[in-house]
Amino acid sequence: MMMKSVMEGRPLWLTGISYSLLLLQSCMLAFAILDPVDFLALQSIRKSLDDMPGSNYFASWDFTSDPCNFAGVYCDGDKVMALNLGDPRAGSPGLTGRLDPAVGKLSALAEFTVVPGRIMGALPQTLSQCKNLRFLALSRNFISGEIPATLGQLRGLQTLDLSYNQLTGSIPWPVGALPALSNVVLGHNRLSGSVPPFVSQTLTRLDLKHNDLSGSLSPTSFPPSIQYLSLSWNRLSGPADRLLTGMNRLNYLDLSLNQFTGSIPGNLFSFPITNLQLQRNLFSGPVQPADQVTISTVDMSFNRLSGQISPMLASVQNLYLNNNRFTGQVPGSFVDRLMDASIQTLYLQHNFLTGMEINPTAAIPLSSSLCLQYNCMVPPVQTPCPLKAGKQKTRPTTQCVEWKG
């Protein structure tokens, strides 16, 4: 009966050896053998890398068995689709060695990651041959040399994370021109030169902090789709107001420790930002938010900001305005918010402020920090200030007169 059910409905010539060959062929399709090019590429990649002491990642890489069952190797049919090198568990020691150019032979590769470790040497130029690559993350290693401009050929690349390495040179303009980028993380390297325009209208995260980037940004340097922007610890200069005005989807902005100049646009404070870091730049002029600011932390310290402090800033939980050129009275709304513990940090030291209407016997809540020293007034209340504020309670009268004049 079994033979009958197998043969039923088939031509008489499809019997014996012919039918057996068909069954064997279907089995081979079901358990596809890895493409020989991919097989040899994995062998080359393996030879150039080793487990660091304490890591056992390569234990499963036995080339007498199916490579698609190796740790970190994911296949679709006979092609490698994803390669995640190293033990992804937290605290794993990672890998050592170099990235072999054979990775470019994995023509179907869509995802390539390496866990933190001690991988050295340059990024293989051959990565540009992986035309299907969508996700490239090789952070926290010791990769050196320049970012290959040929990465600009990866038109479908969405995530590029090369952070915490030792990369030098500039960010290639063809990388900025990639149309599908959504996440670019290149922070904590030694990159220099100007920042290229990023054109992808799906870019939401751009992190270039802790490099040596310089030059100015144009109003069209970044798309309005960006939600997270960190450019801190560089040498970027020039005005940023026209660029920032159109980036109304920002929820995190860090431009600190640069040399940006010009004004801070008032509409920036109405964006859905939770953390605004603008300290240690050369921003100048008044700060004039249109409405009550709902950002929880705003740091504009160590700039050249001037004019009166806007009462619209009294709703900020942690506000750092110290080391600027603000003048006049501190608005009464700050006192109210400070006394009901709505304000946790209010740093106003090293300005040219002339008063704050607060009862000298008032008990500042323990959860709140207020610093008023080195202004054009005797601090109405004695509160502990950061050590960096110095010991002088009041700014010399001559400075205050000169500033007024």
XYZ file of C-alpha atoms in Angstrom:
405
model
C 0.000 0.000 0.000
C 2.928 2.363 0.765
C 4.413 1.826 -2.740
C 1.038 2.467 -4.233
C 0.609 5.759 -2.394
C 4.066 6.958 -3.393
C 3.634 6.050 -7.065
C -0.004 6.966 -7.439
C -0.672 9.617 -10.053
C 2.890 9.596 -11.502
C 3.993 8.543 -15.043
C 5.315 4.984 -15.282
C 8.769 6.224 -16.407
C 9.218 8.083 -13.099
C 10.215 4.930 -11.226
C 13.308 3.189 -9.807
C 16.582 5.119 -10.048
C 15.044 8.244 -11.584
C 12.610 8.653 -8.718
C 15.336 7.938 -6.127
C 17.467 10.710 -7.616
C 14.576 13.129 -7.362
C 14.101 12.256 -3.686
C 17.841 12.759 -3.048
C 17.760 16.109 -4.832
C 14.825 17.301 -2.743
C 16.705 16.270 0.422
C 19.733 18.287 -0.690
C 17.513 21.302 -1.212
C 15.998 20.841 2.240
C 19.464 20.578 3.855
C 21.380 22.903 1.555
C 25.160 22.779 1.575
C 26.778 26.169 2.199
C 27.983 27.963 -0.899
C 31.709 27.101 -1.328
C 32.626 30.814 -1.574
C 30.937 31.508 1.770
C 32.528 28.383 3.277
C 36.048 29.537 2.310
C 35.302 33.087 3.488
C 34.314 31.809 6.947
C 37.518 29.764 7.087
C 39.606 32.876 6.326
C 37.704 34.947 8.901
C 38.278 32.239 11.506
C 42.025 32.055 10.801
C 42.475 35.784 11.393
C 40.667 35.839 14.769
C 41.016 34.114 18.140
C 39.130 33.995 21.406
C 40.552 36.176 24.116
C 41.321 34.350 27.397
C 38.016 33.457 29.005
C 36.066 33.432 25.741
C 34.937 30.171 24.139
C 33.100 31.572 21.149
C 34.934 29.640 18.407
C 34.442 26.234 20.096
C 31.502 25.492 17.777
C 33.385 26.466 14.605
C 34.231 22.943 13.423
C 34.496 23.004 9.627
C 33.759 19.270 9.364
C 30.183 20.168 10.315
C 27.612 22.563 8.844
C 28.895 26.180 9.261
C 25.290 27.379 9.385
C 25.192 25.829 12.860
C 28.237 27.787 14.054
C 27.720 30.312 16.859
C 26.889 33.687 15.334
C 26.418 32.393 11.769
C 22.921 32.650 10.293
C 22.108 31.319 6.841
C 19.294 31.551 4.353
C 19.570 28.544 2.074
C 23.212 28.177 1.074
C 24.251 31.793 1.865
C 25.420 33.503 5.058
C 22.942 36.286 5.854
C 24.217 37.427 9.267
C 27.558 37.160 11.031
C 27.692 38.102 14.720
C 31.279 37.480 15.850
C 31.921 36.924 19.554
C 29.956 35.945 22.638
C 27.217 38.581 23.023
C 26.735 37.991 26.756
C 27.641 40.930 28.985
C 31.197 40.800 30.257
C 32.423 38.382 27.584
C 36.152 38.990 26.876
C 35.600 39.202 23.101
C 37.975 38.390 20.263
C 41.467 39.362 19.190
C 43.095 39.546 15.770
C 42.096 41.291 12.555
C 39.105 41.403 10.244
C 39.954 39.392 7.137
C 39.096 40.945 3.728
C 37.333 37.657 2.907
C 34.262 39.070 4.682
C 33.561 40.847 1.381
C 32.990 37.449 -0.253
C 29.804 36.965 1.809
C 27.675 38.433 -0.957
C 24.317 37.958 0.815
C 25.481 39.393 4.163
C 22.868 41.750 5.624
C 24.177 42.019 9.206
C 27.769 42.077 10.480
C 28.598 42.686 14.137
C 31.579 42.136 16.426
C 31.384 42.173 20.222
C 33.746 44.438 22.216
C 37.270 43.036 22.296
C 40.780 43.605 20.960
C 40.340 43.419 17.201
C 42.975 45.606 15.552
C 43.940 46.772 12.087
C 41.940 48.551 9.428
C 38.389 48.057 8.268
C 38.455 45.817 5.178
C 37.840 47.808 1.993
C 36.021 44.717 0.739
C 33.043 45.462 2.998
C 31.769 47.547 0.085
C 31.178 44.294 -1.832
C 28.468 43.271 0.661
C 25.785 45.102 -1.299
C 22.962 43.746 0.901
C 24.510 44.996 4.158
C 21.942 46.747 6.356
C 23.542 46.609 9.806
C 27.266 47.145 10.536
C 28.315 47.374 14.195
C 31.984 46.953 15.156
C 32.218 49.141 18.275
C 34.563 48.989 21.277
C 37.591 47.398 19.671
C 40.939 48.776 18.499
C 40.146 49.223 14.824
C 42.394 51.880 13.282
C 42.977 53.638 9.980
C 40.362 55.553 8.038
C 36.709 54.816 7.371
C 36.669 53.481 3.797
C 34.927 55.887 1.428
C 33.730 52.775 -0.420
C 31.197 52.192 2.391
C 29.238 54.796 0.450
C 28.428 52.012 -2.029
C 26.273 50.235 0.577
C 23.067 51.959 -0.496
C 20.872 49.900 1.825
C 22.966 50.471 4.984
C 20.737 51.529 7.888
C 22.964 51.241 10.982
C 26.660 52.161 11.104
C 28.280 51.835 14.544
C 32.076 52.145 14.634
C 32.240 53.902 18.013
C 34.965 53.461 20.636
C 37.753 52.529 18.233
C 40.887 54.321 17.031
C 39.706 55.508 13.637
C 41.424 58.526 12.110
C 40.919 60.759 9.088
C 37.665 62.386 8.084
C 34.117 61.065 7.774
C 33.814 60.269 4.046
C 31.223 62.354 2.217
C 29.875 59.255 0.396
C 28.933 57.858 3.846
C 26.910 60.996 4.602
C 25.177 60.562 1.244
C 23.854 57.073 2.040
C 20.070 57.290 1.541
C 18.807 54.684 4.038
C 20.795 55.497 7.200
C 18.829 55.570 10.444
C 21.608 55.214 13.064
C 25.167 56.575 12.778
C 27.399 56.145 15.834
C 31.027 57.172 15.323
C 31.794 58.637 18.758
C 34.997 58.109 20.743
C 37.433 57.874 17.850
C 40.090 60.238 16.495
C 38.174 61.528 13.492
C 39.040 64.988 12.206
C 38.035 67.397 9.476
C 34.570 68.719 8.727
C 31.251 66.955 9.171
C 29.738 65.947 5.819
C 26.043 66.586 5.120
C 23.841 63.648 6.082
C 21.007 63.350 3.586
C 19.000 60.319 4.728
C 15.453 61.390 5.566
C 15.161 58.389 7.915
C 18.185 59.320 10.068
C 17.093 59.434 13.722
C 20.367 59.045 15.668
C 23.673 60.788 14.945
C 26.436 60.429 17.538
C 29.832 61.968 16.686
C 30.986 62.886 20.202
C 34.585 62.725 21.467
C 36.438 63.236 18.192
C 38.452 66.112 16.752
C 35.932 67.329 14.180
C 36.085 70.990 13.178
C 34.526 73.562 10.900
C 30.977 74.878 10.788
C 27.610 73.278 10.062
C 25.230 74.519 7.400
C 21.446 74.785 7.909
C 21.110 71.657 5.740
C 23.835 69.540 7.374
C 21.320 67.217 9.023
C 17.760 66.129 8.135
C 14.782 67.148 10.320
C 14.166 63.468 11.118
C 16.964 63.404 13.750
C 15.805 62.669 17.287
C 19.177 62.112 18.999
C 22.120 64.392 18.186
C 25.429 64.353 20.072
C 28.367 66.404 18.805
C 30.080 67.075 22.153
C 33.836 67.170 22.715
C 34.850 68.349 19.249
C 36.082 71.675 17.817
C 33.002 72.586 15.806
C 32.386 76.297 15.360
C 30.100 78.870 13.791
C 26.393 79.501 14.378
C 23.986 76.633 14.988
C 20.683 78.516 15.262
C 19.489 78.024 11.664
C 20.363 74.340 11.766
C 18.592 73.731 15.097
C 15.441 75.702 14.238
C 14.210 73.016 11.841
C 15.066 69.970 13.960
C 11.784 69.861 15.839
C 11.823 66.108 16.501
C 14.864 66.246 18.778
C 14.523 64.502 22.134
C 18.231 64.637 23.039
C 20.717 67.346 22.079
C 24.342 67.625 23.209
C 26.522 70.296 21.573
C 28.728 70.805 24.645
C 32.466 71.452 24.593
C 32.685 72.966 21.141
C 33.102 76.530 19.854
C 29.596 77.222 18.547
C 28.664 80.899 18.358
C 25.556 83.001 17.861
C 22.211 82.812 19.600
C 20.231 79.896 20.969
C 16.902 79.815 19.094
C 13.882 80.266 21.360
C 11.821 77.568 19.630
C 14.458 74.964 20.581
C 12.934 74.889 24.070
C 9.558 73.772 22.710
C 10.979 70.625 21.070
C 10.315 67.256 22.808
C 13.807 67.305 24.367
C 14.427 65.647 27.729
C 18.093 66.604 28.054
C 19.657 69.760 26.570
C 23.433 70.133 26.815
C 24.839 73.372 25.355
C 27.557 74.140 27.928
C 31.106 75.291 27.219
C 30.577 76.985 23.885
C 30.578 80.626 22.758
C 26.796 81.108 22.505
C 25.783 84.722 23.129
C 22.781 87.014 23.445
C 19.558 86.563 25.414
C 17.727 83.274 25.941
C 14.017 83.743 25.242
C 11.805 80.636 25.266
C 8.281 81.339 24.038
C 6.541 79.154 26.636
C 7.213 77.359 29.901
C 10.117 74.978 29.322
C 9.317 71.325 30.027
C 12.851 69.974 29.483
C 14.003 68.336 32.724
C 17.716 69.188 32.408
C 19.105 72.292 30.662
C 22.807 73.138 30.818
C 23.866 76.422 29.196
C 26.786 77.127 31.535
C 30.131 78.549 30.439
C 28.901 80.584 27.471
C 28.496 84.323 26.791
C 24.735 84.515 27.278
C 23.373 87.846 28.474
C 20.222 89.747 29.336
C 17.739 88.840 32.037
C 16.931 85.275 33.008
C 13.601 84.297 31.503
C 10.885 83.202 33.969
C 9.969 80.546 31.374
C 13.022 78.598 32.594
C 11.673 78.288 36.150
C 9.924 75.024 35.244
C 13.244 73.280 34.508
C 14.180 70.696 37.128
C 17.957 70.998 36.748
C 19.101 74.353 35.357
C 22.728 75.362 34.880
C 23.188 79.017 33.847
C 26.454 79.644 35.678
C 29.483 81.356 34.140
C 27.603 83.589 31.721
C 26.759 87.310 31.578
C 23.178 87.355 32.837
C 22.026 90.559 34.559
C 19.089 91.858 36.599
C 16.913 90.183 39.216
C 16.252 86.462 39.405
C 12.489 86.098 38.657
C 10.280 85.341 41.654
C 8.933 82.207 39.995
C 12.324 80.577 40.597
C 11.986 81.196 44.335
C 8.541 79.590 44.431
C 9.694 76.522 42.496
C 12.829 76.245 44.611
C 10.946 76.337 47.900
C 8.436 73.669 46.852
C 11.344 71.432 45.733
C 10.290 71.484 42.070
C 13.776 72.714 41.205
C 16.529 70.281 42.145
C 19.518 72.225 40.811
C 19.754 75.969 40.173
C 23.291 77.143 39.406
C 23.494 80.898 38.795
C 27.027 81.611 40.045
C 29.517 83.731 38.097
C 27.057 86.072 36.390
C 26.159 89.747 36.914
C 22.830 89.227 38.718
C 21.754 91.963 41.115
C 19.178 90.304 43.347
C 16.897 87.431 44.292
C 13.877 88.018 46.503
C 14.163 85.212 48.986
C 13.839 85.297 52.754
C 17.343 85.092 54.315
C 15.981 82.659 56.895
C 14.270 80.479 54.319
C 15.093 76.789 54.549
C 16.034 75.529 51.107
C 14.740 71.933 50.744
C 17.500 69.361 51.221
C 16.732 67.920 47.782
C 17.516 71.275 46.116
C 20.878 72.876 45.289
C 21.195 76.639 44.837
C 24.374 78.571 44.064
C 24.389 82.364 43.728
C 27.935 83.391 44.551
C 30.126 85.736 42.512
C 27.322 87.944 41.247
C 26.674 91.662 41.695
C 24.953 91.095 45.026
C 25.544 89.597 48.419
C 23.890 86.151 48.260
C 20.630 86.513 50.239
C 20.948 82.949 51.533
C 24.050 80.948 52.321
C 24.051 77.701 50.386
C 26.816 75.217 49.555
C 28.286 75.710 46.079
C 30.489 73.458 43.950
C 34.211 73.741 44.746
C 34.882 75.052 41.234
C 32.755 78.134 42.033
C 35.631 79.444 44.179
C 35.490 81.117 47.566
C 34.526 84.680 46.635
C 30.901 85.345 47.556
C 30.468 88.557 45.563
C 31.831 89.904 42.288
C 34.059 93.011 42.693
C 32.045 96.251 42.456
C 34.304 97.602 39.704
C 33.335 94.704 37.429
C 29.659 95.280 38.078
C 29.910 99.016 37.350
C 31.881 98.399 34.151
C 29.356 95.800 33.007
C 26.432 98.129 33.772
C 28.097 100.916 31.882
